[in-house]
Amino acid sequence: MPDRGGGPTGPRIRVGRPSRRARTLLMTLGVLAVLAMAFVMFAGFWTDWLWYRSVKYSSVFTTTLWTKIGLFAVFGLLMAAAVGVNIWLAHRLRPPLSAMSMEQQSLDRYRMGLAPFKKWVLIAITALVGLIAGASASGQWRTWLLSLNGVPFGQKDPQFGLDVSFYAFDLPWYRFLLGFGFAAAVISLVAAALVHYLYGGLRLTSPGARATAAATGHLSVLLGIFVALKAVAYWLDRYGLAVKSSDFKATGNWTGLRYVDANAYLPAKTILFCIAVICAVLFFATLWRRTWQLPVIGFGLMVLSAILIGGLYPAIVQKFQVQPNEQAKEAPYIQKNIDATRQAYDIDEAQVSDYRGTNDGGDNAQLRKDADTAASYRLLDPNVVSPTFRQLQQERKYYQFPQTLDVDRYGGQDTVIGLRELDLKGIPKRNWINDHFTYTHGYGVVAAKGTSVNADTEGGPNFTEAGLPSTGELGKASKYEQRIYYGEKTEQYSIVGGPQQELDYEKNGEPTKNTSYKGNSGVNLSNALNRAAYAVSFSEPQILYSGAIGEGSRILYNRTPKQRVEAVAPWLTIDGDAYPAIIGDRIQWIVDAYTTTNGYPYASRTTLGDTTQDSLTNNQRSVLAQQNQVNYIRNSVKATVDAYDGSVKLYEWDEKDPVLKTWKNAFPDTVKAKSEIPAQLMAHLRYPQDMFKVQRELLTRYHVQDPATFYAGSDAWQVPEDPTTDSKKAVPPYYLSLKMPGDTAQKFSLTTSFTPNGRPNLGGFMAVDADAASKSYGTIRLLRVTGDVPGPQQVQSRLNGNADVAEFVRNMKGANSNIEYGNLLTIPLNDGFLYVEPVYAEGNSAQYPLLKRVAVSYGKETVFKNTLTEALNAVFGEKGAETPPDEGDPTKPPATGSDALQKAIADAQAAYEEGEKALAKQDWAAYGKAQDKLQAALQAAADAQKAPPAKQDPKAPADPKAPKDPAKNE
């Protein structure tokens, strides 16, 4: 063609085709690039398969994979077929001749250009929409499995009489199918309209009819399908009202029908359904009538009805019927919401009782005696003493403890426990070999009594398990494997078991101990394929060629308990705090897991991430499922992760939970029966904190069951802010052994307090039996405070204004010491509340927190003393002896010296040892008898302690074998 650019002309340069050699090179590079991308995709799949096989949960991987593939294939093909058929049909129905107009002449160029590639364009479009639809559908694998395997709840919603499983399992799947249908209809309609326009079936500016009869009929059917789907949507919306969220001032995040829903929206949806069905029939009728007049009128009527019936009418009902007498109108629906919410969050059996909270004019001597047995006062705050554990027991810089330690029970004693985990930041020299081959594991358990301090450390922990390697009371029954290859802080991968030796531990004055991993955990790296796959997956080419990897080398990853349980059970929500326990000869991480749903009718919703936040979740522990919004939750599974070999076991805990039963149908043989829980593990299971925090948040409002009082909000509570920190976050719940009113013995419990909305005084107190071995495990006790009792903030303010505290703070500040307040414990005591708070000082002689004082408040009295015994004596105006039978334990009452007490202690020790032997043999009957004997011995000891001590001649010489003064041990 001639040059029309107006530029200079000259000789043309002919560009020849690339040489055969160049074409071969380019083709080879292209093939290699495709193979590289394919191997990257394969590496991700292969390493996942190897990992699931290594933990013996390959069925979870295959079930999930095949479900995703099936959904991808089915819905991808359906979408591709729907769009492809309609494009083909629109092309088939094109008019034989196009009108002579400028519009059609312009389109002729596009038609001619497209003609040679019509088949490929059709394949490309259908493949693209199929891939997108398939990928979207594969993400619904959980919804599909729940619908396919759903188990009835055995409870019906109060409006429609349908089982809860319909809303929890079926309705979400129906909504997905409906959404898919809408997408297919809309895409097909748009694609068909474009093809009809391109080939002359639709005309915008050409003379004559705007559409051919064939195009009219085709598009009318697609519009009819769309309107028919809208009719289905209106019908499903009727049931959706039972799980609809809305803002209601009486309840906050309301779920379920209100008066306007039941009396306006529900009939409106039914009417709109009927109108939509009629409108769809009119669209289908155009196949015979060949006119859009009636369908367009019908569609306009449907839109107008949606505005008037679906929008304006409910607004009128709300304005003129509900608002003038809202409390009376909404009362039946509030009651349904209260009942459903309490059932959904397992708080319907919470035992609520009135509690005065004040003890005016009580017998101080009796109060002092009762205070000795009211609780095991935990003076060692696991949220404060981690630096102390680190300073005294870290041993090497490459070990660490969590910022918040855990509370467990050993031998009936509340115990603060932590593991000495690996900290790569403390390795003397960082390199790839040291990070991943040499420093591979932590070492040992460190534990201390929660109720006492050690005289030798001037207020430090009284360790029951310590040293490197760890020794003490916890390992007496049997030696346990102390190496910690899996832990909360172990997030890097390690390669173990090969030619490279691992550092076991270093101890002053002894040669360095090395080891080689002997466990079966991890994936074998002996073959080149596995090494190449992991080199790609971890973006670390040295894995492929390093000489440190050889025969027997295994790669360990996904090493935190939370990661491992989430991977093997992706349908569970994991608690934010895994805690360790010595079970037999292994350290096991215990992980609480939950089943949830967002489809429980009438039950109000909560966002788990918000509800489970407190003053410790900033940097110290994880938050449960940050954005998960649910309205049903059960602690249905207790899981364990072995700290040495990483093996994961899931145990059924809530045997009635229909959501767990449904997932067990989907993933058979992954969850063991509750009866298979070993006795030694059962002794360490406890009520989970995150479940408790969700329940306490709901109970701030749903402790009220009367609709009128609930609507008024006059008895609503709030979780108070933690008065011991500046975080302005909620006070955390505390594990504590205590006696609730009416109990005869202490129970290991999880506790919290409430204040009335907008007021600082105490409004309520909540405790749940947290001991899994107890018959009353999970029983929620709620005390509604009727008297004027100071709340946590007021008690802390009163303490800060105490003259003794002010003097102590001045002295500590003068000595360059920092003051840190420990957990403010709240304990019911004889119609009143006893507050106990340990106070720590850091600095001066030690750069870590040491217990220095104990604050106690009861009624109007607040004292600040050196020891708990002194503080209890002072707050009750008693001058009793301060020498407890357990040296250094300030929570024990004064010794009586009686023979009965000594016998009771001996009996208790014998019963405890008998119980430990029964646990080792997993003999439940013998264990139960031993526990009965232990309880009887403890009660006998308590009775003996209440007896008045024998009088002693003050001039008599001191007994050299008598226990030391505990004040000197604190």
XYZ file of C-alpha atoms in Angstrom, residues 511-759:
249
model
C 30.357 -30.602 77.417
C 27.769 -29.525 74.839
C 25.127 -32.195 74.286
C 24.237 -33.044 70.670
C 21.449 -35.195 69.333
C 19.803 -36.456 66.180
C 16.023 -36.550 65.835
C 14.585 -40.036 66.252
C 10.897 -39.266 65.737
C 8.723 -40.175 62.758
C 7.495 -36.639 62.205
C 8.086 -34.531 59.123
C 8.635 -35.388 55.487
C 11.563 -37.475 54.236
C 14.007 -35.531 52.027
C 16.039 -38.531 50.881
C 14.762 -38.432 47.274
C 15.463 -35.664 44.768
C 11.788 -35.035 43.886
C 10.863 -34.142 47.454
C 13.917 -31.927 47.837
C 13.146 -30.091 44.610
C 9.517 -29.609 45.597
C 10.443 -28.139 48.978
C 13.181 -25.989 47.446
C 10.488 -24.420 45.256
C 7.793 -24.235 47.943
C 10.099 -22.626 50.518
C 12.018 -20.560 47.933
C 15.242 -22.035 49.271
C 17.453 -23.586 46.559
C 19.972 -24.875 49.131
C 17.470 -27.568 50.086
C 18.085 -29.094 46.654
C 21.876 -29.341 46.787
C 23.044 -28.892 50.404
C 25.394 -31.595 51.694
C 23.817 -31.223 55.155
C 20.803 -33.131 53.805
C 21.185 -36.841 53.315
C 19.828 -40.237 54.228
C 17.303 -39.917 57.061
C 16.847 -36.145 56.751
C 13.325 -34.969 57.502
C 11.837 -31.511 57.202
C 9.591 -30.270 60.014
C 7.187 -27.387 59.369
C 3.702 -26.189 60.340
C 5.051 -26.505 63.864
C 2.702 -24.478 66.065
C -0.169 -26.432 67.664
C -2.699 -24.021 66.159
C -1.326 -24.504 62.624
C -1.375 -28.273 62.893
C -4.907 -28.582 64.245
C -6.240 -26.049 61.730
C -4.618 -27.987 58.900
C -5.955 -31.433 59.847
C -9.401 -30.064 60.761
C -10.040 -26.990 58.553
C -13.670 -27.002 59.632
C -12.809 -26.155 63.242
C -12.244 -22.752 64.845
C -9.192 -22.910 67.111
C -8.914 -21.353 70.576
C -6.307 -18.614 70.903
C -4.396 -20.318 73.722
C -2.888 -23.791 73.502
C -1.390 -24.946 76.796
C 1.167 -27.671 77.602
C 0.830 -30.603 79.988
C 2.962 -33.621 80.837
C 0.935 -36.651 79.787
C 2.743 -39.889 80.532
C 6.207 -39.712 78.996
C 5.474 -36.857 76.596
C 4.739 -33.148 76.659
C 1.426 -32.590 74.921
C -0.060 -29.328 73.732
C -3.780 -29.236 74.505
C -5.849 -27.273 72.006
C -9.524 -26.416 72.377
C -11.472 -26.308 69.125
C -14.968 -25.101 68.290
C -17.691 -25.820 65.796
C -19.677 -22.766 64.795
C -22.432 -21.662 62.457
C -23.912 -18.354 61.449
C -27.333 -19.797 60.712
C -29.064 -20.433 64.035
C -32.512 -18.786 63.720
C -33.292 -15.959 66.158
C -29.905 -16.191 67.914
C -28.002 -12.904 68.008
C -24.613 -12.776 66.308
C -21.218 -11.945 67.731
C -17.863 -11.272 66.083
C -15.409 -13.675 67.662
C -12.368 -11.454 67.209
C -14.022 -8.577 69.070
C -15.610 -10.695 71.774
C -12.430 -12.555 72.712
C -10.194 -9.498 72.975
C -9.020 -8.483 76.409
C -6.047 -6.764 78.008
C -3.792 -9.735 77.191
C -4.525 -10.106 73.469
C -2.510 -7.140 72.223
C 0.789 -8.967 71.917
C 0.592 -11.821 74.394
C -1.891 -14.328 73.008
C -3.857 -14.906 69.831
C -7.386 -13.714 69.190
C -9.968 -16.284 68.176
C -10.927 -16.122 64.463
C -10.625 -12.348 64.081
C -13.527 -11.604 61.718
C -15.657 -14.720 62.157
C -19.249 -13.729 62.873
C -21.274 -16.564 64.404
C -24.472 -17.133 66.338
C -23.810 -20.693 67.525
C -20.683 -22.139 69.126
C -19.698 -25.328 70.904
C -16.391 -26.510 72.360
C -16.893 -29.761 70.504
C -13.304 -31.027 70.143
C -10.289 -31.360 72.424
C -7.096 -31.799 70.423
C -3.546 -32.693 71.402
C -0.266 -32.037 69.608
C 2.810 -33.962 70.726
C 5.670 -31.542 71.408
C 8.254 -34.090 70.201
C 6.793 -35.768 67.134
C 3.979 -33.326 66.294
C 1.317 -36.053 66.117
C -2.213 -34.630 66.222
C -5.177 -36.322 67.866
C -8.739 -35.016 67.814
C -11.160 -36.153 70.520
C -14.907 -35.657 70.461
C -15.927 -33.606 73.486
C -19.501 -32.429 72.899
C -21.234 -35.651 71.910
C -24.562 -33.896 71.227
C -23.321 -31.209 68.851
C -25.042 -31.665 65.434
C -22.421 -29.527 63.676
C -19.650 -31.876 64.822
C -21.726 -34.903 63.801
C -22.141 -33.358 60.361
C -18.405 -32.809 59.942
C -17.714 -36.330 61.192
C -19.970 -37.603 58.393
C -17.955 -35.546 55.904
C -14.563 -36.580 57.338
C -15.054 -40.032 58.884
C -12.411 -41.546 61.169
C -10.699 -38.213 61.880
C -12.188 -37.577 65.339
C -11.773 -40.146 68.101
C -14.592 -40.931 70.524
C -14.688 -39.188 73.888
C -14.298 -42.544 75.612
C -10.809 -42.846 74.095
C -9.468 -39.831 75.999
C -6.670 -41.155 78.268
C -7.201 -40.668 81.985
C -3.970 -38.708 82.356
C -5.086 -36.306 79.642
C -8.538 -35.944 81.203
C -6.919 -34.704 84.412
C -5.503 -31.689 82.529
C -8.427 -30.732 80.308
C -10.097 -27.470 81.293
C -12.847 -25.107 80.245
C -11.527 -22.952 77.372
C -11.001 -19.220 77.826
C -12.329 -18.071 74.445
C -15.586 -19.991 74.864
C -15.935 -18.449 78.302
C -15.310 -14.935 76.950
C -17.946 -15.362 74.246
C -20.445 -16.592 76.824
C -19.701 -13.828 79.329
C -20.174 -11.199 76.601
C -23.607 -12.630 75.768
C -24.515 -12.918 79.434
C -24.019 -9.188 79.933
C -27.480 -8.903 78.340
C -28.896 -12.405 78.181
C -28.762 -13.120 81.910
C -32.113 -11.319 81.781
C -34.965 -13.539 80.589
C -37.937 -11.208 81.029
C -38.706 -9.389 77.722
C -39.818 -6.163 79.416
C -36.677 -5.888 81.552
C -34.548 -6.936 78.589
C -36.108 -4.228 76.409
C -35.614 -1.565 79.069
C -31.955 -2.529 79.490
C -32.125 -1.572 83.157
C -30.240 -4.724 84.231
C -27.647 -4.815 81.446
C -24.011 -5.373 82.416
C -20.629 -4.851 80.868
C -17.258 -6.561 81.199
C -15.115 -4.060 83.125
C -11.798 -2.751 81.890
C -8.715 -4.335 83.404
C -7.805 -1.977 86.264
C -4.225 -3.265 86.471
C -3.234 -2.055 82.974
C -3.575 1.072 80.831
C -4.868 -0.838 77.812
C -8.553 0.115 78.305
C -9.342 -3.467 77.279
C -11.605 -5.938 79.060
C -10.361 -7.701 82.171
C -9.253 -11.256 81.263
C -10.908 -14.252 82.910
C -8.859 -15.989 85.607
C -8.390 -19.677 86.393
C -8.741 -20.114 90.132
C -9.693 -22.840 92.601
C -12.477 -21.422 94.776
C -15.707 -22.215 96.582
C -18.893 -20.684 95.225
C -21.762 -20.021 97.682
C -23.250 -23.329 98.770
C -20.209 -25.406 97.818
C -18.390 -27.494 100.407
C -15.067 -27.741 98.571
C -12.990 -25.724 96.163
C -13.348 -26.327 92.434
C -10.951 -25.387 89.684
C -12.894 -22.606 87.988
C -12.720 -19.879 85.390
C -14.041 -16.589 86.756
C -14.918 -13.044 85.749
C -16.770 -10.053 87.118
C -19.337 -7.648 85.649
C -20.284 -4.045 86.274
C -23.622 -2.398 85.390
C -23.633 -0.475 82.108
C -22.126 2.940 82.677
C -21.415 2.354 86.374
